[in-house]
Structure formats: structure tokens, C-alpha cells
């Protein structure tokens, strides 16, 4: 099968490449672009380790062909750092609240949490759990992940109020 | 898991999409959100030479909420359906069911049209659409036709849709019945139902459908007629007589029948409570 020319925006930068249409977005990110934050966990759209933000939606990049993503705006966990390269709020809260054990699910968790808090800046604990249901942590460290996201919500709200 | 190679098409309108289907026949397949199709392709359970992506076709988008009916563009995602407040107020059963489908990431991309057109007995929307007496609009080389959801499903993955037709819209009459419930038992988030039931009841009317308990969704006219008269036992007996579950990794037949009855009774009780 012939390769197609794909062009997308990843973490704010225009990127281009040649890929077979059947290439999964996760492989294009990791192998062509060497963006290895999103992880390949189950590869069957269950675990959420490959979650990226695509056109303002959390998607499992193991279940999107790069052909479908052609022209899209994609953000990975690498794109969630502050402008000076320091950890972004959600990343920092995962560190502070120990929202990880082995860390494998963390990029997907943080990327999903980013979109969840964009849509619902003041979630209840139950809403966090419902909104994070597409991400699995096989260390089962959910308690601290939820804490980290709730703490992120408080901090982000504070930042927003201070800016206004 | 890498699927076999294919040619990718992204037509901008329905006519172009249909002409690609006509040109390539069996080798072509449309893709909406792809969250049923891509896993099948990755497992190499289906072989597709030409993938026709519907994402750029504006005519397939959009939700219209009218006084007497609602129409959903086939490419409406589950997340868009859930987020539409006017739709949620008009037909709350739709939102209640959509919230129980898969997980957030899948609901962002999974579409209503894909869910109803795929013909997978595990999908929630087919039974729901039968309960609501929805109509599907199909567009093909010979024009447009409407098929009732209750007549659409023939067997697992076999539907009334022709190979060269695209399901474009779903039209749902706003139910007169005020009581509603969608109850679903699943092993884990993201799993298909072990059993699910959609119930509408109120004003001397009722409609009952069940999911993943046969090779098609099951809408039981007799179950609805019994429930309309307030005969819960008659409703349950009719629905249980209409299902034909098979044994799989979700359990043996006796277990599925047991779960089906529990779920149906819960849905009936909730719908009756809401009808008050």
C-alpha cells in the first residue's frame, strides 16, 4: 500500500510525514515523531495509556488511524508543560500527591484529566471517577490519582481567578 | 496489532461517498468513529480494501430537536448527544443510555449512526431505537429510503442496509410516555452488556426492548402491551419468552436469563416511578 502525506499539529508545532494510512496514531507519534509520552498498553482501546487530546477530545490513539488524524490538532502529555518547560499544574499535582506508582498509565491519565478539567473545572470526586473511567491503572493507585486531579482543579481555578 | 493495508478516502459529501462504495463494491466500507471497526481490523477479523471516512461530510452532522420529533445526524457522537441539553430534556432516555456506553474516550468518537448501523447485538443504541420506534434514513445510488428500527436488524451484523447505502439520519418521535429507564449490567466499564433493557411507560402506553440477549435487539410488542396495562409479570414473561441468549464469556444461558430478568425488573420499576 502506498504511503500518504500527513500533516498535523502536535503540541503546537506543525509536523509532516509519510505514513501508510493503516498506521495507528500512537505508532506515528512514537515511531515517526519520537513523541513517547503516550504509551502502548493494551492496544485494544481498553486501558487509556495511549490517550492524547485530538481536536479538543480525549482519544485513544491506538484506535485512530493516522489517516483519520490528518489535519488534526493533537496534544500529548509533553505538550502540557509550562512555557518555561517546568511541570504543568496537573503534572505537578500528580507528583505532589503521588498519583502514580509504576508510572505507565500516567501520561494517559494526565492527558485525560486535562480535558476533563477543561470541560468541568469544578468536578466532584464522583465526576472525576466517572470522567476517568477510560483509563486503567494496574497498580490500582486510583485514590491518589483522584486526589491529584481534585487538587489540580482547585489550583487551576485559583490561577484563573487571579488572572481575572 | 496492525491491520492489513487499505486505501483511505475522505469524501466531502454523501454523493462522493456513495460513488466510492459503488466503484469498489464489497471491498469498500465506511468508517464513522471507528471504535467497533478498527478493533476488528486490528484483529484481522475483517479485511477492507477501501476505507471511506465520513468525518468531513457536514450533512451527517447535527441534531434537530422539534416539538414532535428529533433527528440525529448519523455522525453525532455519543458525547455530543450527552451534551445536548435540549435533547436531554426532550428524550432523557437517550442520554441515560448513552452515558452507559463504553468510556469517555470512546464516547467522544463513537457515533450514534455507527452504533445503530453496525448490527452488533452488543451495541446499546439498536434496542434503544426500537424502544423509541425510531426510523433510519438510508441514502444509496437509487435514492433515499426510510426503514423502521424495528425492521432493520436481520441477524448479527446483517441489517436492511444495502452495501452501497449509507445510514444518514435517525428520526425519533418524541415519546408520549413520561416514564423511562435504561438499565445495563456489564462486567466492567467499556464492556458490552451482559443484559440491558430500555423501558418507556406512561399514559396507558409502554414500550420494552432488550440488548445483547439475542443475535438482534429484541423489542417485544407483547411485553409493551402488558406493561401498558400495568401487568409487570405479564411484561416480564413476554420479554423473557422473546430473548434467546447464547453462552459466551459473559456467562452461560441460565445466568444471562437471570441477569436479563433482574435488569428488566429494575428498568420497569424505575420507569414506572418516573411516570408518576
mmCIF file with all atom_site columns, N, CA and C in Angstrom, chain A residues 1-2 4 20-22 24 27 42-46 48 51 56-60 62-65 67-70 112 115 119 130-135, chain B residues 1-8 10 31-35 38-39 41-42 44 49 51 53 55 61 77 80 99 103-109 188-190:
data_model
loop_
_atom_site.group_PDB
_atom_site.id
_atom_site.type_symbol
_atom_site.label_atom_id
_atom_site.label_alt_id
_atom_site.label_comp_id
_atom_site.label_asym_id
_atom_site.label_entity_id
_atom_site.label_seq_id
_atom_site.pdbx_PDB_ins_code
_atom_site.Cartn_x
_atom_site.Cartn_y
_atom_site.Cartn_z
_atom_site.occupancy
_atom_site.B_iso_or_equiv
_atom_site.pdbx_formal_charge
_atom_site.auth_seq_id
_atom_site.auth_comp_id
_atom_site.auth_asym_id
_atom_site.auth_atom_id
_atom_site.pdbx_PDB_model_num
ATOM 1   N N  . UNK A 1 1   ? 0.851   -1.199 0.000  1.00 0.00 ? 1   UNK A N  1
ATOM 2   C CA . UNK A 1 1   ? 0.000   0.000  0.000  1.00 0.00 ? 1   UNK A CA 1
ATOM 3   C C  . UNK A 1 1   ? 0.882   1.243  0.000  1.00 0.00 ? 1   UNK A C  1
ATOM 4   N N  . UNK A 1 2   ? 0.448   2.209  -0.760 1.00 0.00 ? 2   UNK A N  1
ATOM 5   C CA . UNK A 1 2   ? 1.276   3.410  -0.856 1.00 0.00 ? 2   UNK A CA 1
ATOM 6   C C  . UNK A 1 2   ? 1.140   4.267  0.389  1.00 0.00 ? 2   UNK A C  1
ATOM 7   N N  . UNK A 1 4   ? 0.865   7.816  2.446  1.00 0.00 ? 4   UNK A N  1
ATOM 8   C CA . UNK A 1 4   ? 0.213   9.095  2.212  1.00 0.00 ? 4   UNK A CA 1
ATOM 9   C C  . UNK A 1 4   ? 0.950   10.191 2.977  1.00 0.00 ? 4   UNK A C  1
ATOM 10  N N  . UNK A 1 20  ? 1.758   4.950  5.950  1.00 0.00 ? 20  UNK A N  1
ATOM 11  C CA . UNK A 1 20  ? 0.655   4.175  5.390  1.00 0.00 ? 20  UNK A CA 1
ATOM 12  C C  . UNK A 1 20  ? -0.614  4.585  6.127  1.00 0.00 ? 20  UNK A C  1
ATOM 13  N N  . UNK A 1 21  ? -1.755  4.621  5.429  1.00 0.00 ? 21  UNK A N  1
ATOM 14  C CA . UNK A 1 21  ? -2.998  5.014  6.103  1.00 0.00 ? 21  UNK A CA 1
ATOM 15  C C  . UNK A 1 21  ? -3.309  4.139  7.317  1.00 0.00 ? 21  UNK A C  1
ATOM 16  N N  . UNK A 1 22  ? -2.899  2.864  7.283  1.00 0.00 ? 22  UNK A N  1
ATOM 17  C CA . UNK A 1 22  ? -3.216  1.951  8.382  1.00 0.00 ? 22  UNK A CA 1
ATOM 18  C C  . UNK A 1 22  ? -2.377  2.208  9.631  1.00 0.00 ? 22  UNK A C  1
ATOM 19  N N  . UNK A 1 24  ? -1.329  3.404  12.973 1.00 0.00 ? 24  UNK A N  1
ATOM 20  C CA . UNK A 1 24  ? -2.126  3.938  14.081 1.00 0.00 ? 24  UNK A CA 1
ATOM 21  C C  . UNK A 1 24  ? -1.466  5.212  14.587 1.00 0.00 ? 24  UNK A C  1
ATOM 22  N N  . UNK A 1 27  ? 1.458   4.874  16.888 1.00 0.00 ? 27  UNK A N  1
ATOM 23  C CA . UNK A 1 27  ? 2.737   4.487  16.282 1.00 0.00 ? 27  UNK A CA 1
ATOM 24  C C  . UNK A 1 27  ? 3.371   5.656  15.547 1.00 0.00 ? 27  UNK A C  1
ATOM 25  N N  . UNK A 1 42  ? -2.663  -1.751 26.314 1.00 0.00 ? 42  UNK A N  1
ATOM 26  C CA . UNK A 1 42  ? -3.401  -2.943 25.888 1.00 0.00 ? 42  UNK A CA 1
ATOM 27  C C  . UNK A 1 42  ? -3.494  -3.044 24.378 1.00 0.00 ? 42  UNK A C  1
ATOM 28  N N  . UNK A 1 43  ? -3.416  -1.911 23.703 1.00 0.00 ? 43  UNK A N  1
ATOM 29  C CA . UNK A 1 43  ? -3.587  -1.830 22.245 1.00 0.00 ? 43  UNK A CA 1
ATOM 30  C C  . UNK A 1 43  ? -4.966  -2.281 21.781 1.00 0.00 ? 43  UNK A C  1
ATOM 31  N N  . UNK A 1 44  ? -5.934  -2.329 22.680 1.00 0.00 ? 44  UNK A N  1
ATOM 32  C CA . UNK A 1 44  ? -7.282  -2.778 22.302 1.00 0.00 ? 44  UNK A CA 1
ATOM 33  C C  . UNK A 1 44  ? -8.340  -1.784 22.773 1.00 0.00 ? 44  UNK A C  1
ATOM 34  N N  . UNK A 1 45  ? -7.987  -0.549 22.911 1.00 0.00 ? 45  UNK A N  1
ATOM 35  C CA . UNK A 1 45  ? -8.867  0.553  23.332 1.00 0.00 ? 45  UNK A CA 1
ATOM 36  C C  . UNK A 1 45  ? -9.502  0.382  24.707 1.00 0.00 ? 45  UNK A C  1
ATOM 37  N N  . UNK A 1 46  ? -8.884  -0.362 25.573 1.00 0.00 ? 46  UNK A N  1
ATOM 38  C CA . UNK A 1 46  ? -9.419  -0.503 26.928 1.00 0.00 ? 46  UNK A CA 1
ATOM 39  C C  . UNK A 1 46  ? -8.677  0.352  27.963 1.00 0.00 ? 46  UNK A C  1
ATOM 40  N N  . UNK A 1 48  ? -6.369  3.052  27.986 1.00 0.00 ? 48  UNK A N  1
ATOM 41  C CA . UNK A 1 48  ? -6.241  4.511  28.006 1.00 0.00 ? 48  UNK A CA 1
ATOM 42  C C  . UNK A 1 48  ? -4.830  5.040  28.150 1.00 0.00 ? 48  UNK A C  1
ATOM 43  N N  . UNK A 1 51  ? -3.863  7.626  25.561 1.00 0.00 ? 51  UNK A N  1
ATOM 44  C CA . UNK A 1 51  ? -4.749  8.789  25.407 1.00 0.00 ? 51  UNK A CA 1
ATOM 45  C C  . UNK A 1 51  ? -3.987  10.049 25.008 1.00 0.00 ? 51  UNK A C  1
ATOM 46  N N  . UNK A 1 56  ? -9.577  18.776 20.694 1.00 0.00 ? 56  UNK A N  1
ATOM 47  C CA . UNK A 1 56  ? -10.344 19.070 21.902 1.00 0.00 ? 56  UNK A CA 1
ATOM 48  C C  . UNK A 1 56  ? -11.100 17.890 22.480 1.00 0.00 ? 56  UNK A C  1
ATOM 49  N N  . UNK A 1 57  ? -10.726 16.676 22.102 1.00 0.00 ? 57  UNK A N  1
ATOM 50  C CA . UNK A 1 57  ? -11.368 15.486 22.655 1.00 0.00 ? 57  UNK A CA 1
ATOM 51  C C  . UNK A 1 57  ? -10.282 14.530 23.127 1.00 0.00 ? 57  UNK A C  1
ATOM 52  N N  . UNK A 1 58  ? -10.538 13.818 24.214 1.00 0.00 ? 58  UNK A N  1
ATOM 53  C CA . UNK A 1 58  ? -9.601  12.772 24.623 1.00 0.00 ? 58  UNK A CA 1
ATOM 54  C C  . UNK A 1 58  ? -9.854  11.553 23.749 1.00 0.00 ? 58  UNK A C  1
ATOM 55  N N  . UNK A 1 59  ? -8.818  11.070 23.089 1.00 0.00 ? 59  UNK A N  1
ATOM 56  C CA . UNK A 1 59  ? -8.995  9.872  22.261 1.00 0.00 ? 59  UNK A CA 1
ATOM 57  C C  . UNK A 1 59  ? -7.897  8.855  22.570 1.00 0.00 ? 59  UNK A C  1
ATOM 58  N N  . UNK A 1 60  ? -8.238  7.594  22.294 1.00 0.00 ? 60  UNK A N  1
ATOM 59  C CA . UNK A 1 60  ? -7.262  6.525  22.452 1.00 0.00 ? 60  UNK A CA 1
ATOM 60  C C  . UNK A 1 60  ? -6.522  6.394  21.128 1.00 0.00 ? 60  UNK A C  1
ATOM 61  N N  . UNK A 1 62  ? -4.481  4.450  19.990 1.00 0.00 ? 62  UNK A N  1
ATOM 62  C CA . UNK A 1 62  ? -4.304  3.115  19.408 1.00 0.00 ? 62  UNK A CA 1
ATOM 63  C C  . UNK A 1 62  ? -5.505  2.748  18.561 1.00 0.00 ? 62  UNK A C  1
ATOM 64  N N  . UNK A 1 63  ? -6.549  3.567  18.591 1.00 0.00 ? 63  UNK A N  1
ATOM 65  C CA . UNK A 1 63  ? -7.768  3.242  17.855 1.00 0.00 ? 63  UNK A CA 1
ATOM 66  C C  . UNK A 1 63  ? -8.132  4.386  16.903 1.00 0.00 ? 63  UNK A C  1
ATOM 67  N N  . UNK A 1 64  ? -7.101  5.069  16.423 1.00 0.00 ? 64  UNK A N  1
ATOM 68  C CA . UNK A 1 64  ? -7.270  6.126  15.426 1.00 0.00 ? 64  UNK A CA 1
ATOM 69  C C  . UNK A 1 64  ? -6.185  5.904  14.368 1.00 0.00 ? 64  UNK A C  1
ATOM 70  N N  . UNK A 1 65  ? -6.576  5.844  13.112 1.00 0.00 ? 65  UNK A N  1
ATOM 71  C CA . UNK A 1 65  ? -5.568  5.759  12.045 1.00 0.00 ? 65  UNK A CA 1
ATOM 72  C C  . UNK A 1 65  ? -4.978  7.148  11.829 1.00 0.00 ? 65  UNK A C  1
ATOM 73  N N  . UNK A 1 67  ? -4.372  8.396  9.169  1.00 0.00 ? 67  UNK A N  1
ATOM 74  C CA . UNK A 1 67  ? -5.121  8.993  8.054  1.00 0.00 ? 67  UNK A CA 1
ATOM 75  C C  . UNK A 1 67  ? -6.316  9.788  8.574  1.00 0.00 ? 67  UNK A C  1
ATOM 76  N N  . UNK A 1 68  ? -6.966  9.253  9.625  1.00 0.00 ? 68  UNK A N  1
ATOM 77  C CA . UNK A 1 68  ? -8.113  9.978  10.197 1.00 0.00 ? 68  UNK A CA 1
ATOM 78  C C  . UNK A 1 68  ? -7.649  11.245 10.905 1.00 0.00 ? 68  UNK A C  1
ATOM 79  N N  . UNK A 1 69  ? -6.439  11.187 11.453 1.00 0.00 ? 69  UNK A N  1
ATOM 80  C CA . UNK A 1 69  ? -5.915  12.322 12.225 1.00 0.00 ? 69  UNK A CA 1
ATOM 81  C C  . UNK A 1 69  ? -5.282  13.377 11.325 1.00 0.00 ? 69  UNK A C  1
ATOM 82  N N  . UNK A 1 70  ? -5.207  13.104 10.039 1.00 0.00 ? 70  UNK A N  1
ATOM 83  C CA . UNK A 1 70  ? -4.608  14.061 9.103  1.00 0.00 ? 70  UNK A CA 1
ATOM 84  C C  . UNK A 1 70  ? -5.333  15.402 9.216  1.00 0.00 ? 70  UNK A C  1
ATOM 85  N N  . UNK A 1 112 ? -5.883  12.866 29.871 1.00 0.00 ? 112 UNK A N  1
ATOM 86  C CA . UNK A 1 112 ? -7.345  12.774 30.024 1.00 0.00 ? 112 UNK A CA 1
ATOM 87  C C  . UNK A 1 112 ? -7.829  13.779 31.082 1.00 0.00 ? 112 UNK A C  1
ATOM 88  N N  . UNK A 1 115 ? -8.319  17.323 29.751 1.00 0.00 ? 115 UNK A N  1
ATOM 89  C CA . UNK A 1 115 ? -9.562  17.596 29.022 1.00 0.00 ? 115 UNK A CA 1
ATOM 90  C C  . UNK A 1 115 ? -10.762 17.622 29.972 1.00 0.00 ? 115 UNK A C  1
ATOM 91  N N  . UNK A 1 119 ? -13.401 20.806 30.551 1.00 0.00 ? 119 UNK A N  1
ATOM 92  C CA . UNK A 1 119 ? -14.861 20.729 30.374 1.00 0.00 ? 119 UNK A CA 1
ATOM 93  C C  . UNK A 1 119 ? -15.603 20.949 31.677 1.00 0.00 ? 119 UNK A C  1
ATOM 94  N N  . UNK A 1 130 ? -15.961 9.123  37.232 1.00 0.00 ? 130 UNK A N  1
ATOM 95  C CA . UNK A 1 130 ? -16.724 8.820  36.016 1.00 0.00 ? 130 UNK A CA 1
ATOM 96  C C  . UNK A 1 130 ? -15.962 9.296  34.779 1.00 0.00 ? 130 UNK A C  1
ATOM 97  N N  . UNK A 1 131 ? -15.385 10.479 34.879 1.00 0.00 ? 131 UNK A N  1
ATOM 98  C CA . UNK A 1 131 ? -14.678 11.064 33.739 1.00 0.00 ? 131 UNK A CA 1
ATOM 99  C C  . UNK A 1 131 ? -13.348 10.390 33.442 1.00 0.00 ? 131 UNK A C  1
ATOM 100 N N  . UNK A 1 132 ? -12.798 9.683  34.419 1.00 0.00 ? 132 UNK A N  1
ATOM 101 C CA . UNK A 1 132 ? -11.513 8.994  34.232 1.00 0.00 ? 132 UNK A CA 1
ATOM 102 C C  . UNK A 1 132 ? -11.705 7.502  33.986 1.00 0.00 ? 132 UNK A C  1
ATOM 103 N N  . UNK A 1 133 ? -12.943 7.085  33.738 1.00 0.00 ? 133 UNK A N  1
ATOM 104 C CA . UNK A 1 133 ? -13.242 5.645  33.670 1.00 0.00 ? 133 UNK A CA 1
ATOM 105 C C  . UNK A 1 133 ? -12.596 4.948  32.479 1.00 0.00 ? 133 UNK A C  1
ATOM 106 N N  . UNK A 1 134 ? -12.119 5.722  31.508 1.00 0.00 ? 134 UNK A N  1
ATOM 107 C CA . UNK A 1 134 ? -11.475 5.102  30.353 1.00 0.00 ? 134 UNK A CA 1
ATOM 108 C C  . UNK A 1 134 ? -9.980  4.906  30.524 1.00 0.00 ? 134 UNK A C  1
ATOM 109 N N  . UNK A 1 135 ? -9.473  5.172  31.714 1.00 0.00 ? 135 UNK A N  1
ATOM 110 C CA . UNK A 1 135 ? -8.042  4.997  31.984 1.00 0.00 ? 135 UNK A CA 1
ATOM 111 C C  . UNK A 1 135 ? -7.847  4.011  33.123 1.00 0.00 ? 135 UNK A C  1
ATOM 112 N N  . UNK B 2 1   ? -0.632  -4.717 17.171 1.00 0.00 ? 1   UNK B N  1
ATOM 113 C CA . UNK B 2 1   ? -1.667  -5.180 16.259 1.00 0.00 ? 1   UNK B CA 1
ATOM 114 C C  . UNK B 2 1   ? -1.851  -4.187 15.123 1.00 0.00 ? 1   UNK B C  1
ATOM 115 N N  . UNK B 2 2   ? -1.437  -4.577 13.951 1.00 0.00 ? 2   UNK B N  1
ATOM 116 C CA . UNK B 2 2   ? -1.511  -3.685 12.797 1.00 0.00 ? 2   UNK B CA 1
ATOM 117 C C  . UNK B 2 2   ? -2.503  -4.296 11.801 1.00 0.00 ? 2   UNK B C  1
ATOM 118 N N  . UNK B 2 3   ? -3.487  -3.525 11.370 1.00 0.00 ? 3   UNK B N  1
ATOM 119 C CA . UNK B 2 3   ? -4.429  -4.087 10.390 1.00 0.00 ? 3   UNK B CA 1
ATOM 120 C C  . UNK B 2 3   ? -3.777  -4.229 9.018  1.00 0.00 ? 3   UNK B C  1
ATOM 121 N N  . UNK B 2 4   ? -4.427  -4.977 8.144  1.00 0.00 ? 4   UNK B N  1
ATOM 122 C CA . UNK B 2 4   ? -3.962  -5.079 6.754  1.00 0.00 ? 4   UNK B CA 1
ATOM 123 C C  . UNK B 2 4   ? -4.084  -3.706 6.088  1.00 0.00 ? 4   UNK B C  1
ATOM 124 N N  . UNK B 2 5   ? -3.320  -3.510 5.052  1.00 0.00 ? 5   UNK B N  1
ATOM 125 C CA . UNK B 2 5   ? -3.313  -2.216 4.368  1.00 0.00 ? 5   UNK B CA 1
ATOM 126 C C  . UNK B 2 5   ? -4.624  -1.920 3.658  1.00 0.00 ? 5   UNK B C  1
ATOM 127 N N  . UNK B 2 6   ? -4.892  -0.649 3.465  1.00 0.00 ? 6   UNK B N  1
ATOM 128 C CA . UNK B 2 6   ? -6.106  -0.235 2.746  1.00 0.00 ? 6   UNK B CA 1
ATOM 129 C C  . UNK B 2 6   ? -5.852  1.115  2.107  1.00 0.00 ? 6   UNK B C  1
ATOM 130 N N  . UNK B 2 7   ? -6.708  1.449  1.148  1.00 0.00 ? 7   UNK B N  1
ATOM 131 C CA . UNK B 2 7   ? -6.697  2.800  0.581  1.00 0.00 ? 7   UNK B CA 1
ATOM 132 C C  . UNK B 2 7   ? -7.663  3.644  1.402  1.00 0.00 ? 7   UNK B C  1
ATOM 133 N N  . UNK B 2 8   ? -7.262  4.876  1.668  1.00 0.00 ? 8   UNK B N  1
ATOM 134 C CA . UNK B 2 8   ? -8.075  5.755  2.519  1.00 0.00 ? 8   UNK B CA 1
ATOM 135 C C  . UNK B 2 8   ? -8.760  6.827  1.674  1.00 0.00 ? 8   UNK B C  1
ATOM 136 N N  . UNK B 2 10  ? -11.501 10.250 1.982  1.00 0.00 ? 10  UNK B N  1
ATOM 137 C CA . UNK B 2 10  ? -12.231 11.170 2.869  1.00 0.00 ? 10  UNK B CA 1
ATOM 138 C C  . UNK B 2 10  ? -13.116 12.072 2.019  1.00 0.00 ? 10  UNK B C  1
ATOM 139 N N  . UNK B 2 31  ? -16.366 4.296  7.470  1.00 0.00 ? 31  UNK B N  1
ATOM 140 C CA . UNK B 2 31  ? -15.937 4.359  8.869  1.00 0.00 ? 31  UNK B CA 1
ATOM 141 C C  . UNK B 2 31  ? -16.455 5.653  9.479  1.00 0.00 ? 31  UNK B C  1
ATOM 142 N N  . UNK B 2 32  ? -17.080 5.545  10.648 1.00 0.00 ? 32  UNK B N  1
ATOM 143 C CA . UNK B 2 32  ? -17.563 6.726  11.370 1.00 0.00 ? 32  UNK B CA 1
ATOM 144 C C  . UNK B 2 32  ? -16.548 6.985  12.481 1.00 0.00 ? 32  UNK B C  1
ATOM 145 N N  . UNK B 2 33  ? -16.873 6.657  13.736 1.00 0.00 ? 33  UNK B N  1
ATOM 146 C CA . UNK B 2 33  ? -15.902 6.822  14.813 1.00 0.00 ? 33  UNK B CA 1
ATOM 147 C C  . UNK B 2 33  ? -14.839 5.725  14.783 1.00 0.00 ? 33  UNK B C  1
ATOM 148 N N  . UNK B 2 34  ? -15.222 4.583  14.247 1.00 0.00 ? 34  UNK B N  1
ATOM 149 C CA . UNK B 2 34  ? -14.255 3.501  14.062 1.00 0.00 ? 34  UNK B CA 1
ATOM 150 C C  . UNK B 2 34  ? -13.976 2.645  15.286 1.00 0.00 ? 34  UNK B C  1
ATOM 151 N N  . UNK B 2 35  ? -14.704 2.899  16.396 1.00 0.00 ? 35  UNK B N  1
ATOM 152 C CA . UNK B 2 35  ? -14.335 2.169  17.611 1.00 0.00 ? 35  UNK B CA 1
ATOM 153 C C  . UNK B 2 35  ? -14.923 0.762  17.693 1.00 0.00 ? 35  UNK B C  1
ATOM 154 N N  . UNK B 2 38  ? -12.273 -0.449 13.823 1.00 0.00 ? 38  UNK B N  1
ATOM 155 C CA . UNK B 2 38  ? -10.799 -0.500 13.903 1.00 0.00 ? 38  UNK B CA 1
ATOM 156 C C  . UNK B 2 38  ? -10.327 -1.695 14.746 1.00 0.00 ? 38  UNK B C  1
ATOM 157 N N  . UNK B 2 39  ? -10.946 -1.958 15.917 1.00 0.00 ? 39  UNK B N  1
ATOM 158 C CA . UNK B 2 39  ? -10.530 -3.164 16.650 1.00 0.00 ? 39  UNK B CA 1
ATOM 159 C C  . UNK B 2 39  ? -10.697 -4.443 15.817 1.00 0.00 ? 39  UNK B C  1
ATOM 160 N N  . UNK B 2 41  ? -10.505 -4.627 12.569 1.00 0.00 ? 41  UNK B N  1
ATOM 161 C CA . UNK B 2 41  ? -9.448  -4.603 11.547 1.00 0.00 ? 41  UNK B CA 1
ATOM 162 C C  . UNK B 2 41  ? -8.104  -4.985 12.166 1.00 0.00 ? 41  UNK B C  1
ATOM 163 N N  . UNK B 2 42  ? -7.860  -4.513 13.391 1.00 0.00 ? 42  UNK B N  1
ATOM 164 C CA . UNK B 2 42  ? -6.595  -4.839 14.052 1.00 0.00 ? 42  UNK B CA 1
ATOM 165 C C  . UNK B 2 42  ? -6.492  -6.330 14.342 1.00 0.00 ? 42  UNK B C  1
ATOM 166 N N  . UNK B 2 44  ? -7.704  -8.442 12.480 1.00 0.00 ? 44  UNK B N  1
ATOM 167 C CA . UNK B 2 44  ? -7.788  -9.027 11.135 1.00 0.00 ? 44  UNK B CA 1
ATOM 168 C C  . UNK B 2 44  ? -9.012  -9.932 10.987 1.00 0.00 ? 44  UNK B C  1
ATOM 169 N N  . UNK B 2 49  ? -10.481 -3.175 1.693  1.00 0.00 ? 49  UNK B N  1
ATOM 170 C CA . UNK B 2 49  ? -9.557  -2.619 0.702  1.00 0.00 ? 49  UNK B CA 1
ATOM 171 C C  . UNK B 2 49  ? -9.615  -1.105 0.641  1.00 0.00 ? 49  UNK B C  1
ATOM 172 N N  . UNK B 2 51  ? -11.216 2.214  2.703  1.00 0.00 ? 51  UNK B N  1
ATOM 173 C CA . UNK B 2 51  ? -11.882 2.748  3.885  1.00 0.00 ? 51  UNK B CA 1
ATOM 174 C C  . UNK B 2 51  ? -12.395 4.148  3.556  1.00 0.00 ? 51  UNK B C  1
ATOM 175 N N  . UNK B 2 53  ? -13.875 7.338  4.985  1.00 0.00 ? 53  UNK B N  1
ATOM 176 C CA . UNK B 2 53  ? -14.044 8.082  6.236  1.00 0.00 ? 53  UNK B CA 1
ATOM 177 C C  . UNK B 2 53  ? -15.133 9.151  6.055  1.00 0.00 ? 53  UNK B C  1
ATOM 178 N N  . UNK B 2 55  ? -15.932 11.558 8.184  1.00 0.00 ? 55  UNK B N  1
ATOM 179 C CA . UNK B 2 55  ? -15.778 12.705 9.092  1.00 0.00 ? 55  UNK B CA 1
ATOM 180 C C  . UNK B 2 55  ? -15.950 14.075 8.446  1.00 0.00 ? 55  UNK B C  1
ATOM 181 N N  . UNK B 2 61  ? -23.857 15.541 10.135 1.00 0.00 ? 61  UNK B N  1
ATOM 182 C CA . UNK B 2 61  ? -23.762 16.079 11.495 1.00 0.00 ? 61  UNK B CA 1
ATOM 183 C C  . UNK B 2 61  ? -25.078 16.740 11.887 1.00 0.00 ? 61  UNK B C  1
ATOM 184 N N  . UNK B 2 77  ? -21.773 12.254 17.760 1.00 0.00 ? 77  UNK B N  1
ATOM 185 C CA . UNK B 2 77  ? -21.071 11.363 18.691 1.00 0.00 ? 77  UNK B CA 1
ATOM 186 C C  . UNK B 2 77  ? -21.897 11.181 19.967 1.00 0.00 ? 77  UNK B C  1
ATOM 187 N N  . UNK B 2 80  ? -21.604 14.231 22.058 1.00 0.00 ? 80  UNK B N  1
ATOM 188 C CA . UNK B 2 80  ? -22.448 15.351 21.609 1.00 0.00 ? 80  UNK B CA 1
ATOM 189 C C  . UNK B 2 80  ? -23.898 15.115 22.015 1.00 0.00 ? 80  UNK B C  1
ATOM 190 N N  . UNK B 2 99  ? -24.826 7.506  28.342 1.00 0.00 ? 99  UNK B N  1
ATOM 191 C CA . UNK B 2 99  ? -23.875 7.609  29.454 1.00 0.00 ? 99  UNK B CA 1
ATOM 192 C C  . UNK B 2 99  ? -23.354 6.237  29.898 1.00 0.00 ? 99  UNK B C  1
ATOM 193 N N  . UNK B 2 103 ? -16.634 4.228  27.476 1.00 0.00 ? 103 UNK B N  1
ATOM 194 C CA . UNK B 2 103 ? -15.978 5.123  28.436 1.00 0.00 ? 103 UNK B CA 1
ATOM 195 C C  . UNK B 2 103 ? -15.832 6.497  27.784 1.00 0.00 ? 103 UNK B C  1
ATOM 196 N N  . UNK B 2 104 ? -15.362 7.510  28.521 1.00 0.00 ? 104 UNK B N  1
ATOM 197 C CA . UNK B 2 104 ? -15.354 8.860  27.945 1.00 0.00 ? 104 UNK B CA 1
ATOM 198 C C  . UNK B 2 104 ? -14.628 8.961  26.605 1.00 0.00 ? 104 UNK B C  1
ATOM 199 N N  . UNK B 2 105 ? -13.458 8.355  26.495 1.00 0.00 ? 105 UNK B N  1
ATOM 200 C CA . UNK B 2 105 ? -12.699 8.485  25.249 1.00 0.00 ? 105 UNK B CA 1
ATOM 201 C C  . UNK B 2 105 ? -13.476 7.900  24.069 1.00 0.00 ? 105 UNK B C  1
ATOM 202 N N  . UNK B 2 106 ? -14.121 6.778  24.298 1.00 0.00 ? 106 UNK B N  1
ATOM 203 C CA . UNK B 2 106 ? -14.872 6.132  23.212 1.00 0.00 ? 106 UNK B CA 1
ATOM 204 C C  . UNK B 2 106 ? -16.107 6.965  22.868 1.00 0.00 ? 106 UNK B C  1
ATOM 205 N N  . UNK B 2 107 ? -16.739 7.570  23.876 1.00 0.00 ? 107 UNK B N  1
ATOM 206 C CA . UNK B 2 107 ? -17.941 8.375  23.608 1.00 0.00 ? 107 UNK B CA 1
ATOM 207 C C  . UNK B 2 107 ? -17.633 9.656  22.830 1.00 0.00 ? 107 UNK B C  1
ATOM 208 N N  . UNK B 2 108 ? -16.391 10.146 22.921 1.00 0.00 ? 108 UNK B N  1
ATOM 209 C CA . UNK B 2 108 ? -16.018 11.335 22.136 1.00 0.00 ? 108 UNK B CA 1
ATOM 210 C C  . UNK B 2 108 ? -16.012 11.036 20.639 1.00 0.00 ? 108 UNK B C  1
ATOM 211 N N  . UNK B 2 109 ? -15.676 9.819  20.269 1.00 0.00 ? 109 UNK B N  1
ATOM 212 C CA . UNK B 2 109 ? -15.569 9.494  18.843 1.00 0.00 ? 109 UNK B CA 1
ATOM 213 C C  . UNK B 2 109 ? -16.667 8.557  18.349 1.00 0.00 ? 109 UNK B C  1
ATOM 214 N N  . UNK B 2 188 ? -17.516 -4.711 33.354 1.00 0.00 ? 188 UNK B N  1
ATOM 215 C CA . UNK B 2 188 ? -16.583 -3.626 33.657 1.00 0.00 ? 188 UNK B CA 1
ATOM 216 C C  . UNK B 2 188 ? -16.903 -2.456 32.750 1.00 0.00 ? 188 UNK B C  1
ATOM 217 N N  . UNK B 2 189 ? -16.386 -1.280 33.094 1.00 0.00 ? 189 UNK B N  1
ATOM 218 C CA . UNK B 2 189 ? -16.520 -0.123 32.212 1.00 0.00 ? 189 UNK B CA 1
ATOM 219 C C  . UNK B 2 189 ? -15.956 -0.484 30.845 1.00 0.00 ? 189 UNK B C  1
ATOM 220 N N  . UNK B 2 190 ? -16.699 -0.129 29.816 1.00 0.00 ? 190 UNK B N  1
ATOM 221 C CA . UNK B 2 190 ? -16.195 -0.379 28.465 1.00 0.00 ? 190 UNK B CA 1
ATOM 222 C C  . UNK B 2 190 ? -16.682 -1.692 27.882 1.00 0.00 ? 190 UNK B C  1
#
